[in-house]
Each structure stands twice: as structure tokens, then as C-alpha cells.
mmCIF file of C-alpha atoms in Angstrom:
data_model
loop_
_atom_site.group_PDB
_atom_site.id
_atom_site.type_symbol
_atom_site.label_atom_id
_atom_site.label_comp_id
_atom_site.label_asym_id
_atom_site.label_seq_id
_atom_site.Cartn_x
_atom_site.Cartn_y
_atom_site.Cartn_z
ATOM 1 C CA ALA U 26 0.000 0.000 0.000
ATOM 2 C CA GLY U 27 2.830 2.398 -0.882
ATOM 3 C CA ASN U 28 4.119 4.299 2.123
ATOM 4 C CA ILE U 29 0.918 3.807 4.144
ATOM 5 C CA GLU U 30 1.211 1.398 7.065
ATOM 6 C CA ALA U 31 -1.068 -1.605 6.496
ATOM 7 C CA TYR U 32 -1.560 -5.212 7.611
ATOM 8 C CA ALA U 33 -2.966 -8.313 5.917
ATOM 9 C CA VAL U 34 -6.547 -9.439 6.575
ATOM 10 C CA THR U 35 -7.421 -13.138 6.887
ATOM 11 C CA THR U 36 -10.250 -15.403 8.001
ATOM 12 C CA SER U 37 -9.740 -18.421 10.216
ATOM 13 C CA THR U 38 -11.386 -21.694 11.174
ATOM 14 C CA VAL U 39 -9.025 -22.122 14.122
ATOM 15 C CA THR U 40 -10.286 -19.271 16.316
ATOM 16 C CA LYS U 41 -13.709 -20.329 17.625
ATOM 17 C CA GLY U 42 -14.639 -17.366 19.815
ATOM 18 C CA PRO U 43 -14.099 -13.624 20.169
ATOM 19 C CA VAL U 44 -10.486 -12.522 20.694
ATOM 20 C CA ALA U 45 -8.816 -9.146 20.332
ATOM 21 C CA ARG U 46 -7.928 -9.616 16.669
ATOM 22 C CA ASN U 47 -11.382 -10.683 15.455
ATOM 23 C CA VAL U 48 -13.449 -8.060 17.312
ATOM 24 C CA PHE U 49 -14.026 -4.817 15.425
ATOM 25 C CA VAL U 50 -15.740 -1.452 15.830
ATOM 26 C CA ILE U 51 -18.351 -0.314 13.299
ATOM 27 C CA SER U 52 -17.848 3.431 12.894
ATOM 28 C CA VAL U 53 -19.475 6.360 11.123
ATOM 29 C CA ALA U 54 -18.073 6.950 7.640
ATOM 30 C CA PRO U 55 -16.030 10.111 6.994
ATOM 31 C CA GLY U 56 -18.269 12.990 5.952
ATOM 32 C CA ASP U 57 -21.454 11.461 7.386
ATOM 33 C CA LYS U 58 -22.791 14.240 9.622
ATOM 34 C CA LYS U 59 -26.264 12.746 10.127
ATOM 35 C CA THR U 60 -25.339 9.430 11.735
ATOM 36 C CA LYS U 61 -24.373 9.396 15.404
ATOM 37 C CA THR U 62 -22.375 6.824 17.332
ATOM 38 C CA GLY U 63 -24.854 4.303 18.708
ATOM 39 C CA ASP U 64 -27.332 4.560 15.813
ATOM 40 C CA TYR U 65 -28.374 1.398 13.984
ATOM 41 C CA LEU U 66 -26.318 0.474 10.926
ATOM 42 C CA LEU U 67 -28.676 0.431 7.934
ATOM 43 C CA PHE U 68 -28.578 -1.550 4.705
ATOM 44 C CA GLY U 69 -26.957 0.613 2.016
ATOM 45 C CA GLN U 70 -25.389 2.978 4.564
ATOM 46 C CA SER U 71 -21.682 3.849 4.420
ATOM 47 C CA PHE U 72 -19.515 2.779 7.370
ATOM 48 C CA THR U 73 -15.930 2.006 8.335
ATOM 49 C CA LEU U 74 -14.681 -1.025 10.254
ATOM 50 C CA LYS U 75 -11.944 -0.288 12.776
ATOM 51 C CA VAL U 76 -9.588 -2.598 14.640
ATOM 52 C CA ASN U 77 -10.313 -3.359 18.286
ATOM 53 C CA PRO U 78 -8.606 -0.573 20.330
ATOM 54 C CA LEU U 79 -7.523 -3.211 22.873
ATOM 55 C CA LEU U 80 -5.358 -4.807 20.169
ATOM 56 C CA THR U 81 -3.449 -1.685 19.153
ATOM 57 C CA LYS U 82 -3.478 2.069 19.687
ATOM 58 C CA LYS U 83 -2.989 2.591 15.946
ATOM 59 C CA GLN U 84 -6.112 3.796 14.108
ATOM 60 C CA LEU U 85 -6.310 0.819 11.748
ATOM 61 C CA GLN U 86 -9.399 0.279 9.627
ATOM 62 C CA LEU U 87 -10.512 -2.027 6.846
ATOM 63 C CA ALA U 88 -9.454 -0.697 3.427
ATOM 64 C CA SER U 89 -9.320 -1.796 -0.183
ATOM 65 C CA VAL U 90 -7.720 -0.177 -3.221
ATOM 66 C CA PRO U 91 -8.708 -0.615 -6.880
ATOM 67 C CA LEU U 92 -6.939 -3.468 -8.658
ATOM 68 C CA SER U 93 -3.839 -2.371 -10.570
ATOM 69 C CA PRO U 94 -0.567 -3.895 -11.829
ATOM 70 C CA MET U 95 1.111 -2.585 -8.670
ATOM 71 C CA GLN U 96 -1.556 -3.349 -6.071
ATOM 72 C CA PHE U 97 -3.315 -6.722 -5.774
ATOM 73 C CA SER U 98 -3.891 -9.451 -3.197
ATOM 74 C CA LYS U 99 -0.926 -11.725 -2.509
ATOM 75 C CA ILE U 100 -2.464 -15.122 -3.311
ATOM 76 C CA SER U 101 -5.483 -14.647 -5.571
ATOM 77 C CA LYS U 102 -4.230 -11.488 -7.358
ATOM 78 C CA LYS U 103 -7.649 -9.886 -6.779
ATOM 79 C CA GLN U 104 -8.446 -6.463 -5.306
ATOM 80 C CA LEU U 105 -6.220 -5.915 -2.253
ATOM 81 C CA VAL U 106 -7.757 -5.734 1.244
ATOM 82 C CA ASN U 107 -5.835 -4.716 4.359
ATOM 83 C CA MET U 108 -6.072 -2.997 7.705
ATOM 84 C CA SER U 109 -4.617 0.433 7.112
ATOM 85 C CA VAL U 110 -3.999 3.744 8.875
ATOM 86 C CA ASP U 111 -5.399 5.321 5.719
ATOM 87 C CA SER U 112 -8.581 7.354 6.257
ATOM 88 C CA SER U 113 -9.516 7.988 2.628
ATOM 89 C CA VAL U 114 -12.556 6.873 0.613
ATOM 90 C CA ASP U 115 -10.856 3.469 0.262
ATOM 91 C CA THR U 116 -11.909 2.649 3.851
ATOM 92 C CA VAL U 117 -15.643 3.098 3.233
ATOM 93 C CA PHE U 118 -17.915 0.052 2.856
ATOM 94 C CA LYS U 119 -21.649 -0.590 2.873
ATOM 95 C CA VAL U 120 -23.874 -3.564 3.716
ATOM 96 C CA GLY U 121 -26.146 -5.291 1.217
ATOM 97 C CA HIS U 122 -28.889 -7.832 1.845
ATOM 98 C CA ARG U 123 -27.834 -11.423 1.157
ATOM 99 C CA ASP U 124 -30.518 -11.908 -1.510
ATOM 100 C CA VAL U 125 -29.676 -9.816 -4.559
ATOM 101 C CA ASN U 126 -33.321 -9.914 -5.693
ATOM 102 C CA THR U 127 -34.600 -8.119 -2.594
ATOM 103 C CA ARG U 128 -31.488 -6.070 -1.832
ATOM 104 C CA PHE U 129 -32.915 -2.754 -2.987
ATOM 105 C CA GLU U 130 -36.053 -3.232 -0.877
ATOM 106 C CA TYR U 131 -33.993 -3.585 2.305
ATOM 107 C CA ASP U 132 -32.002 -0.372 1.827
ATOM 108 C CA GLY U 133 -32.641 1.927 4.779
ATOM 109 C CA LEU U 134 -33.673 -0.869 7.169
ATOM 110 C CA PRO U 135 -31.504 -1.861 10.169
ATOM 111 C CA VAL U 136 -28.920 -4.573 9.540
ATOM 112 C CA PRO U 137 -29.675 -7.593 11.785
ATOM 113 C CA CYS U 138 -26.869 -9.080 13.840
ATOM 114 C CA ASN U 139 -25.873 -12.732 13.350
ATOM 115 C CA ALA U 140 -27.478 -12.893 9.882
ATOM 116 C CA GLU U 141 -25.706 -13.422 6.551
ATOM 117 C CA ILE U 142 -25.027 -10.235 4.574
ATOM 118 C CA VAL U 143 -22.696 -9.004 1.844
ATOM 119 C CA ILE U 144 -20.164 -6.216 2.493
ATOM 120 C CA LEU U 145 -19.468 -4.014 -0.522
ATOM 121 C CA HIS U 146 -16.513 -1.695 -1.080
ATOM 122 C CA LYS U 147 -18.193 1.624 -1.837
ATOM 123 C CA ARG U 148 -15.606 3.014 -4.244
ATOM 124 C CA THR U 149 -15.347 -0.062 -6.487
ATOM 125 C CA GLY U 150 -18.597 -1.924 -5.727
ATOM 126 C CA LYS U 151 -16.683 -5.173 -5.209
ATOM 127 C CA GLY U 152 -17.796 -7.589 -2.498
ATOM 128 C CA LEU U 153 -15.570 -8.474 0.461
ATOM 129 C CA CYS U 154 -14.516 -12.052 -0.201
ATOM 130 C CA SER U 155 -12.731 -14.970 1.426
ATOM 131 C CA ASP U 156 -12.553 -17.890 -1.007
ATOM 132 C CA MET U 157 -10.383 -20.343 0.954
ATOM 133 C CA ASN U 158 -7.015 -19.371 -0.549
ATOM 134 C CA LYS U 159 -4.560 -20.502 2.117
ATOM 135 C CA TYR U 160 -2.506 -17.765 3.765
ATOM 136 C CA HIS U 161 0.286 -18.776 6.140
ATOM 137 C CA ASN U 162 1.068 -16.386 9.005
ATOM 138 C CA ASP U 163 2.135 -16.391 12.663
ATOM 139 C CA PHE U 164 -1.212 -17.891 13.697
ATOM 140 C CA GLY U 165 -0.965 -20.868 11.338
ATOM 141 C CA THR U 166 -2.807 -21.533 8.098
ATOM 142 C CA GLU U 167 -5.640 -19.077 7.556
ATOM 143 C CA PHE U 168 -7.432 -17.760 4.449
ATOM 144 C CA GLU U 169 -6.876 -14.652 2.374
ATOM 145 C CA VAL U 170 -9.440 -11.834 2.265
ATOM 146 C CA CYS U 171 -9.770 -9.768 -0.898
ATOM 147 C CA CYS U 172 -12.467 -7.793 -2.733
ATOM 148 C CA ASP U 173 -14.033 -9.858 -5.495
ATOM 149 C CA THR U 174 -17.720 -10.389 -6.220
ATOM 150 C CA GLN U 175 -18.155 -14.084 -6.974
ATOM 151 C CA THR U 176 -21.482 -14.910 -8.595
ATOM 152 C CA SER U 177 -23.285 -18.101 -9.472
ATOM 153 C CA THR U 178 -24.540 -18.644 -13.024
ATOM 154 C CA LYS U 179 -27.467 -20.677 -11.652
ATOM 155 C CA ARG U 180 -27.482 -22.705 -14.850
ATOM 156 C CA LYS U 181 -29.445 -25.528 -13.205
ATOM 157 C CA GLN U 182 -32.137 -23.114 -12.034
ATOM 158 C CA VAL U 183 -32.439 -21.596 -15.532
ATOM 159 C CA LEU U 184 -32.939 -25.044 -17.081
ATOM 160 C CA MET U 185 -35.596 -25.940 -14.494
ATOM 161 C CA HIS U 186 -37.457 -22.695 -15.216
ATOM 162 C CA GLU U 187 -37.312 -23.350 -18.962
ATOM 163 C CA LYS U 188 -38.698 -26.859 -18.459
ATOM 164 C CA ALA U 189 -41.558 -25.424 -16.404
ATOM 165 C CA GLY U 190 -42.313 -22.923 -19.152
ATOM 166 C CA ARG U 191 -41.264 -19.848 -17.181
ATOM 167 C CA LEU U 192 -39.815 -16.861 -19.003
ATOM 168 C CA THR U 193 -36.143 -15.936 -18.791
ATOM 169 C CA ALA U 194 -37.151 -12.715 -17.018
ATOM 170 C CA ASP U 195 -38.471 -14.837 -14.137
ATOM 171 C CA ASN U 196 -35.003 -16.119 -13.341
ATOM 172 C CA ALA U 197 -33.300 -14.614 -10.327
ATOM 173 C CA ALA U 198 -30.472 -12.143 -10.877
ATOM 174 C CA LYS U 199 -27.021 -13.560 -10.329
ATOM 175 C CA GLY U 200 -26.320 -13.579 -6.632
ATOM 176 C CA GLU U 201 -23.058 -13.826 -4.745
ATOM 177 C CA THR U 202 -21.684 -17.173 -3.603
ATOM 178 C CA SER U 203 -20.923 -18.101 0.016
ATOM 179 C CA ALA U 204 -17.419 -16.631 -0.380
ATOM 180 C CA ASN U 205 -19.054 -13.188 -0.204
ATOM 181 C CA PHE U 206 -21.307 -13.893 2.791
ATOM 182 C CA TRP U 207 -20.435 -12.354 6.165
ATOM 183 C CA ALA U 208 -22.207 -11.681 9.456
ATOM 184 C CA PHE U 209 -21.823 -9.160 12.263
ATOM 185 C CA LEU U 210 -21.716 -11.414 15.328
ATOM 186 C CA THR U 211 -22.608 -9.568 18.515
ATOM 187 C CA ALA U 212 -22.503 -10.399 22.208
ATOM 188 C CA SER U 213 -25.734 -11.218 24.023
ATOM 189 C CA ASP U 214 -25.223 -8.319 26.437
ATOM 190 C CA PRO U 215 -23.846 -4.785 25.855
ATOM 191 C CA SER U 216 -21.728 -5.023 29.019
ATOM 192 C CA MET U 217 -19.398 -7.380 27.155
ATOM 193 C CA GLU U 218 -18.301 -4.524 24.904
ATOM 194 C CA ALA U 219 -15.647 -3.348 27.355
ATOM 195 C CA GLY U 220 -13.843 -6.702 27.226
ATOM 196 C CA MET U 221 -11.459 -8.030 29.877
ATOM 197 C CA THR U 222 -7.960 -6.645 30.039
ATOM 198 C CA LYS U 223 -6.521 -7.929 33.319
ATOM 199 C CA ASP U 224 -4.657 -11.244 33.395
ATOM 200 C CA GLY U 225 -6.588 -13.879 35.332
ATOM 201 C CA ASP U 226 -10.012 -12.277 34.855
ATOM 202 C CA ARG U 227 -12.557 -14.500 33.139
ATOM 203 C CA PRO U 228 -14.719 -12.763 30.536
ATOM 204 C CA LEU U 229 -18.375 -12.469 31.353
ATOM 205 C CA ARG U 230 -19.222 -14.590 28.333
ATOM 206 C CA ILE U 231 -17.387 -17.568 29.879
ATOM 207 C CA ALA U 232 -19.365 -17.214 33.113
ATOM 208 C CA LEU U 233 -22.628 -17.051 31.149
ATOM 209 C CA GLN U 234 -21.642 -20.082 29.077
ATOM 210 C CA THR U 235 -20.742 -22.011 32.241
ATOM 211 C CA ILE U 236 -24.196 -21.323 33.666
ATOM 212 C CA LYS U 237 -25.905 -22.320 30.432
ATOM 213 C CA ASN U 238 -23.913 -25.538 30.000
ATOM 214 C CA GLU U 239 -24.518 -26.709 33.553
ATOM 215 C CA LEU U 240 -28.243 -25.948 33.658
ATOM 216 C CA ILE U 241 -28.946 -27.391 30.200
ATOM 217 C CA LYS U 242 -26.966 -30.492 31.160
ATOM 218 C CA ARG U 243 -29.069 -30.906 34.291
ATOM 219 C CA GLY U 244 -32.169 -30.649 32.150
ATOM 220 C CA GLY U 245 -31.114 -33.753 30.224
ATOM 221 C CA ILE U 246 -32.992 -34.593 27.053
ATOM 222 C CA ARG U 247 -35.758 -32.164 27.999
ATOM 223 C CA GLY U 248 -33.312 -29.267 27.525
ATOM 224 C CA LEU U 249 -35.000 -25.874 27.682
ATOM 225 C CA ALA U 250 -38.313 -27.432 28.693
ATOM 226 C CA SER U 251 -36.801 -28.280 32.078
ATOM 227 C CA LEU U 252 -35.666 -24.716 32.788
ATOM 228 C CA LYS U 253 -39.056 -23.701 34.150
ATOM 229 C CA GLN U 254 -38.715 -26.333 36.862
ATOM 230 C CA ILE U 255 -35.154 -25.203 37.605
ATOM 231 C CA PHE U 256 -36.406 -21.607 37.893
ATOM 232 C CA ARG U 257 -39.102 -22.709 40.363
ATOM 233 C CA THR U 258 -36.616 -24.557 42.570
ATOM 234 C CA MET U 259 -34.345 -21.488 42.650
ATOM 235 C CA ASN U 260 -37.320 -19.242 43.516
ATOM 236 C CA SER U 261 -37.449 -20.041 47.254
ATOM 237 C CA ASN U 262 -40.497 -17.902 48.106
ATOM 238 C CA SER U 263 -42.444 -18.908 44.961
ATOM 239 C CA ASP U 264 -43.268 -15.336 43.950
ATOM 240 C CA GLY U 265 -42.162 -15.863 40.332
ATOM 241 C CA ILE U 266 -39.227 -13.468 40.732
ATOM 242 C CA LEU U 267 -35.565 -14.237 41.437
ATOM 243 C CA THR U 268 -33.577 -11.873 43.607
ATOM 244 C CA GLU U 269 -29.808 -11.739 43.218
ATOM 245 C CA GLU U 270 -29.484 -13.730 46.434
ATOM 246 C CA GLU U 271 -31.838 -16.466 45.172
ATOM 247 C CA PHE U 272 -30.073 -16.495 41.800
ATOM 248 C CA THR U 273 -26.621 -16.943 43.355
ATOM 249 C CA LYS U 274 -27.733 -19.514 45.922
ATOM 250 C CA GLY U 275 -29.701 -21.467 43.312
ATOM 251 C CA LEU U 276 -26.760 -21.654 40.918
ATOM 252 C CA LYS U 277 -24.455 -22.896 43.640
ATOM 253 C CA GLU U 278 -26.955 -25.590 44.556
ATOM 254 C CA LYS U 279 -27.081 -26.642 40.897
ATOM 255 C CA GLY U 280 -23.317 -27.061 40.825
ATOM 256 C CA VAL U 281 -22.468 -23.818 38.981
ATOM 257 C CA HIS U 282 -19.273 -22.579 40.642
ATOM 258 C CA LEU U 283 -18.143 -19.070 39.751
ATOM 259 C CA LYS U 284 -16.177 -16.259 41.342
ATOM 260 C CA PRO U 285 -18.330 -14.052 43.628
ATOM 261 C CA GLU U 286 -18.173 -11.112 41.240
ATOM 262 C CA GLU U 287 -19.183 -13.348 38.313
ATOM 263 C CA TYR U 288 -22.508 -14.232 39.930
ATOM 264 C CA LYS U 289 -23.192 -10.494 40.211
ATOM 265 C CA LEU U 290 -22.146 -9.818 36.605
ATOM 266 C CA ALA U 291 -24.258 -12.705 35.315
ATOM 267 C CA PHE U 292 -27.314 -11.530 37.267
ATOM 268 C CA SER U 293 -26.911 -8.029 35.847
ATOM 269 C CA SER U 294 -26.605 -9.456 32.333
ATOM 270 C CA TYR U 295 -29.845 -11.434 32.718
ATOM 271 C CA ASP U 296 -31.682 -8.472 34.276
ATOM 272 C CA LYS U 297 -32.719 -6.790 31.016
ATOM 273 C CA ASP U 298 -34.960 -4.107 32.556
ATOM 274 C CA LYS U 299 -32.419 -3.413 35.339
ATOM 275 C CA ASN U 300 -34.988 -3.533 38.149
ATOM 276 C CA GLY U 301 -32.841 -5.777 40.358
ATOM 277 C CA LYS U 302 -35.062 -8.839 39.795
ATOM 278 C CA LEU U 303 -35.349 -11.654 37.275
ATOM 279 C CA ASN U 304 -38.632 -12.929 35.904
ATOM 280 C CA TYR U 305 -38.873 -16.230 34.048
ATOM 281 C CA ASN U 306 -38.721 -14.595 30.605
ATOM 282 C CA GLU U 307 -35.435 -12.859 31.459
ATOM 283 C CA PHE U 308 -34.084 -16.125 32.888
ATOM 284 C CA LEU U 309 -35.071 -18.055 29.754
ATOM 285 C CA LEU U 310 -33.640 -15.429 27.383
ATOM 286 C CA GLY U 311 -30.351 -15.464 29.266
ATOM 287 C CA LEU U 312 -30.008 -19.206 28.764
ATOM 288 C CA SER U 313 -31.251 -19.354 25.186
ATOM 289 C CA ASP U 314 -29.065 -19.407 22.112
ATOM 290 C CA GLU U 315 -29.483 -16.698 19.512
ATOM 291 C CA PRO U 316 -31.935 -17.686 16.751
ATOM 292 C CA ASN U 317 -30.149 -19.106 13.714
ATOM 293 C CA ASN U 318 -30.008 -17.322 10.351
ATOM 294 C CA ARG U 319 -33.141 -19.057 9.088
ATOM 295 C CA ARG U 320 -35.180 -17.822 12.039
ATOM 296 C CA ILE U 321 -33.606 -14.346 12.009
ATOM 297 C CA MET U 322 -34.667 -13.866 8.391
ATOM 298 C CA LEU U 323 -38.259 -14.864 9.265
ATOM 299 C CA ILE U 324 -38.348 -12.549 12.296
ATOM 300 C CA ASN U 325 -36.974 -9.608 10.346
ATOM 301 C CA GLY U 326 -39.231 -10.391 7.402
ATOM 302 C CA ALA U 327 -42.293 -10.189 9.654
ATOM 303 C CA PHE U 328 -41.060 -6.838 10.999
ATOM 304 C CA LYS U 329 -40.753 -5.565 7.435
ATOM 305 C CA ILE U 330 -44.365 -6.610 6.722
ATOM 306 C CA MET U 331 -45.570 -4.649 9.754
ATOM 307 C CA ASP U 332 -43.372 -1.595 9.127
ATOM 308 C CA LYS U 333 -45.558 -0.119 6.385
ATOM 309 C CA THR U 334 -43.969 3.338 6.630
ATOM 310 C CA ARG U 335 -40.437 1.879 6.233
ATOM 311 C CA ASP U 336 -39.020 4.012 9.038
ATOM 312 C CA GLY U 337 -37.464 1.133 11.002
ATOM 313 C CA LYS U 338 -40.160 1.065 13.706
ATOM 314 C CA ILE U 339 -43.757 -0.065 14.151
ATOM 315 C CA THR U 340 -46.310 2.493 15.329
ATOM 316 C CA LEU U 341 -50.087 2.796 15.546
ATOM 317 C CA GLN U 342 -50.036 4.168 12.003
ATOM 318 C CA ASP U 343 -48.409 0.962 10.733
ATOM 319 C CA LEU U 344 -50.876 -1.249 12.607
ATOM 320 C CA LYS U 345 -53.888 0.481 11.115
ATOM 321 C CA GLY U 346 -52.866 -0.825 7.723
ATOM 322 C CA VAL U 347 -52.432 -4.490 8.662
ATOM 323 C CA TYR U 348 -54.285 -5.164 11.928
ATOM 324 C CA THR U 349 -58.031 -4.518 12.247
ATOM 325 C CA PRO U 350 -59.359 -4.437 15.826
ATOM 326 C CA ALA U 351 -63.026 -4.023 14.851
ATOM 327 C CA SER U 352 -63.702 -7.736 15.390
ATOM 328 C CA ASP U 353 -61.918 -7.877 18.723
ATOM 329 C CA PRO U 354 -64.318 -9.090 21.472
ATOM 330 C CA GLU U 355 -63.375 -6.166 23.727
ATOM 331 C CA VAL U 356 -64.319 -3.692 20.967
ATOM 332 C CA LEU U 357 -67.553 -5.509 20.134
ATOM 333 C CA ASP U 358 -68.547 -5.434 23.827
ATOM 334 C CA GLY U 359 -67.755 -1.725 24.025
ATOM 335 C CA LYS U 360 -65.105 -2.262 26.711
ATOM 336 C CA MET U 361 -62.244 -0.870 24.606
ATOM 337 C CA THR U 362 -61.848 1.356 21.572
ATOM 338 C CA GLY U 363 -59.986 0.272 18.460
ATOM 339 C CA THR U 364 -57.089 2.559 19.339
ATOM 340 C CA GLN U 365 -56.854 1.049 22.826
ATOM 341 C CA VAL U 366 -56.685 -2.464 21.361
ATOM 342 C CA LEU U 367 -53.915 -1.388 18.980
ATOM 343 C CA SER U 368 -51.962 0.172 21.864
ATOM 344 C CA GLN U 369 -52.367 -3.018 23.883
ATOM 345 C CA PHE U 370 -50.994 -4.999 20.935
ATOM 346 C CA LEU U 371 -47.917 -2.746 20.831
ATOM 347 C CA ASN U 372 -47.360 -3.159 24.570
ATOM 348 C CA HIS U 373 -46.922 -6.935 24.192
ATOM 349 C CA PHE U 374 -43.674 -6.302 22.333
ATOM 350 C CA GLU U 375 -42.244 -3.438 24.347
ATOM 351 C CA LYS U 376 -39.670 -3.865 27.072
ATOM 352 C CA ALA U 377 -40.671 -3.544 30.686
ATOM 353 C CA GLY U 378 -40.585 0.086 31.764
ATOM 354 C CA VAL U 379 -40.584 1.337 28.156
ATOM 355 C CA GLN U 380 -44.156 1.964 27.008
ATOM 356 C CA ASP U 381 -43.753 4.534 24.244
ATOM 357 C CA GLY U 382 -46.181 3.165 21.673
ATOM 358 C CA VAL U 383 -43.328 2.220 19.315
ATOM 359 C CA ILE U 384 -41.876 -1.215 18.566
ATOM 360 C CA THR U 385 -38.226 -1.036 17.547
ATOM 361 C CA LEU U 386 -36.528 -3.828 15.627
ATOM 362 C CA GLU U 387 -34.625 -4.741 18.795
ATOM 363 C CA GLU U 388 -37.867 -5.073 20.797
ATOM 364 C CA TRP U 389 -39.410 -7.124 17.990
ATOM 365 C CA GLN U 390 -36.385 -9.447 17.886
ATOM 366 C CA ASP U 391 -36.332 -9.849 21.688
ATOM 367 C CA TYR U 392 -40.018 -10.831 21.657
ATOM 368 C CA TYR U 393 -39.452 -13.501 19.034
ATOM 369 C CA LYS U 394 -36.214 -14.706 20.611
ATOM 370 C CA LEU U 395 -38.318 -15.696 23.597
ATOM 371 C CA ILE U 396 -40.771 -17.555 21.379
ATOM 372 C CA SER U 397 -37.913 -19.115 19.411
ATOM 373 C CA ALA U 398 -36.365 -20.448 22.612
ATOM 374 C CA THR U 399 -39.467 -22.550 23.275
ATOM 375 C CA ILE U 400 -39.582 -24.122 19.783
ATOM 376 C CA ASP U 401 -36.974 -26.771 18.970
ATOM 377 C CA SER U 402 -37.886 -27.368 15.318
ATOM 378 C CA ASP U 403 -36.856 -24.823 12.672
ATOM 379 C CA ASP U 404 -39.574 -26.166 10.387
ATOM 380 C CA TYR U 405 -42.264 -25.661 13.018
ATOM 381 C CA PHE U 406 -41.007 -22.151 13.813
ATOM 382 C CA GLU U 407 -41.199 -21.268 10.112
ATOM 383 C CA LEU U 408 -44.700 -22.749 9.834
ATOM 384 C CA MET U 409 -45.844 -20.754 12.878
ATOM 385 C CA MET U 410 -44.402 -17.488 11.530
ATOM 386 C CA LYS U 411 -45.918 -17.954 8.073
ATOM 387 C CA ARG U 412 -49.337 -18.689 9.529
ATOM 388 C CA VAL U 413 -49.217 -15.527 11.601
ATOM 389 C CA TRP U 414 -47.620 -13.234 9.019
ATOM 390 C CA LYS U 415 -49.059 -13.681 5.565
ATOM 391 C CA GLY U 416 -46.569 -12.883 2.843
ATOM 392 C CA LEU U 417 -43.465 -14.344 4.507
#
């Protein structure tokens, strides 16, 4: 990269969890005066990806330069990608929806975490790519990252459409292959963002995983279905709420041995509404895995159906177009007005203590994460979602 300090970028199958070198910071793109730190990243929006500040004090960020005889990737000879101190337009990327046929429709909507996406270099339009070209470095054998949009010809699909008598125009546009698919993997709790910097300290995620492993193991083949009984045995006064004392004592009795401060950190992580107590839903969410990509796409698809105004949130105005309360028994009996029924519907999705008449994507996802945790079968979850939300 000329005289600009830069470092190679690779992917790895060896590193299984978050470490300093595979945790990054999504930042506002240069010149973007509208977006603030903490805002949702949107499909089609420009952004930069910076190196974890715990790894180095240097302001390194993902960059790519147009392919030329002097600048190209080491192994594949494609468009070069590196981590650079450069802060030019070459460091700006944007996110595209995985499905090229619906990509334009998703522009302006929040990018879901843990779901497959494509990352496009804004200046050249090329997709960030890792196509299994081996790259040997100090960490062993990893795989080169470059910018190259790899597409499938879908020849088999074209032939099937022709046999069925469908027109060529019905065939899907060429989409990227798996080499161009990425995902922003996030922690289950914002408190993990700070990381752990002192030797000997165990990250919060390890404490949470220890709790999950032990309690799921005790549940045997019943898995999550047994957690309600575990919750009841931990709830000594049977009021349906766990205090921090009950939580800590119950875990110890179940054989979950942590440091004293880790019990406190875990309790705080589970306590989503920060009221100092855990209800069963918070307990279940804390022990549940994130929905897989298949379920995430269904959940976000249902949100898109409801968000008629395409402003990234669901309000009474959106509901009036898709949900009719006139046939609700409470309305028919004169006990509630249509507006009251709509407001009640919104409240089912909102977080405790936050009743603002607006469902954000995060609130929508949290609601369905809870439902997802109680359904083992992906097929059944999909069937349930499609029955509820026509058009998925």
C-alpha cells in the first residue's frame, strides 16, 4: 500500500470465539454528519470497520484499493484488502442484503446481527470475499481476504425454469456465492463490549456459558423445557421473581461454581430491565441461544411486513394498515376502543418500563427470541411465523 502502514486481513477456522484480533468497531463513515455513534447500521449505509482498540493504539481500519498492476492481493491477485492507517474513501464500505433480488427493498432498514449479509466496497462496488485461498502467518494456516464479487450462473435453475415454461425474465439475478457472505456477530449483552484486560479475569461470556452448559446439562434430554422447573426450585419464596441472592444460591446448589463477582455480573446481564429482579422470561432469554439465520430472516421479514412506513419502527399508524381491531371481542362489547386495542398490541412487544407506543426492531427481535427459545424445530417455527404473518 505504498508508504501507508497496512496489515494483511485473513479469516480463520481455528479461532472459535471472540479474541482481540477478530473483534471490530463499526464506525461512522467520513463525511457522514447525520449518523451518530450508537445509531443502527442500515442496509446501504456507508460505514468504516476499525480494529479493536484493545489490540493496538494505531487507528487501523478495513481498506481496499482498486486493482492495478502494482496493487493486488498476494495469493489470488484480486483487489487488495488490508487494515490500514489510511482514512480515505478506500476505507468506506456498505452492507447489502444477502438476496440480490430483494437487496434494494432492504435499503434503509436496520442490519440484523448474526445474519448473513454481503459487504461491498463503496468506491469499487466489489464484495468483500474470502474464497479459501490458504494464507500462512504467525497464527498458522488461515485464508486470504480480498475484494471480489463471486457470482453463481445458476445454470441448473435456468434449465428448471425453462422446463416449467417460465420466461427468462423470471429467473433470479445472479447472486453472490458463500465466499461473499459475512455476518456481524454480537454479544448477548452490551456489558461485554468493554472486554477483559486484566490477566486472570474470566470474561463475562465464559461465566454465562458455564451457567448455560450446567443448567442445560441438568435438564437432560428435555433441555430448555426443564428450565421452568429449575427456575421454580431457585425461587425459594415462589413469587415468580428471582432476587440476586436467590439467583446466586440457586446456581451454587445446581453445581455452577463461579467467582463471587461473576454471579453479580451474570445476574446483571440477565436483568434486562435493570430492576434488580429476574422474571422467568429474562431467565429463559439469558439461557437461550441466539436464533439461527433461518429464524432471524423470518423474524426480520415479519417486521418488514408490519413496518408499512419503512421508518425502522412499528407504530399505531403501521398497525392500522395491517391489523383490524373491529372484530376484537373487547371492541364488540364496548369495553375498549380500536385505538386502545392497537396500543395493547404494541405493549406486548415493548420492554418492561418502556411503554412509548413504538416497537423497535430490537424489541421485535427480543419478543421472538423468547418464542424461538421454546420451539426446537426450525420447520415448526417457520410454519408458525408464516401462519401468523401472511406474505413471509
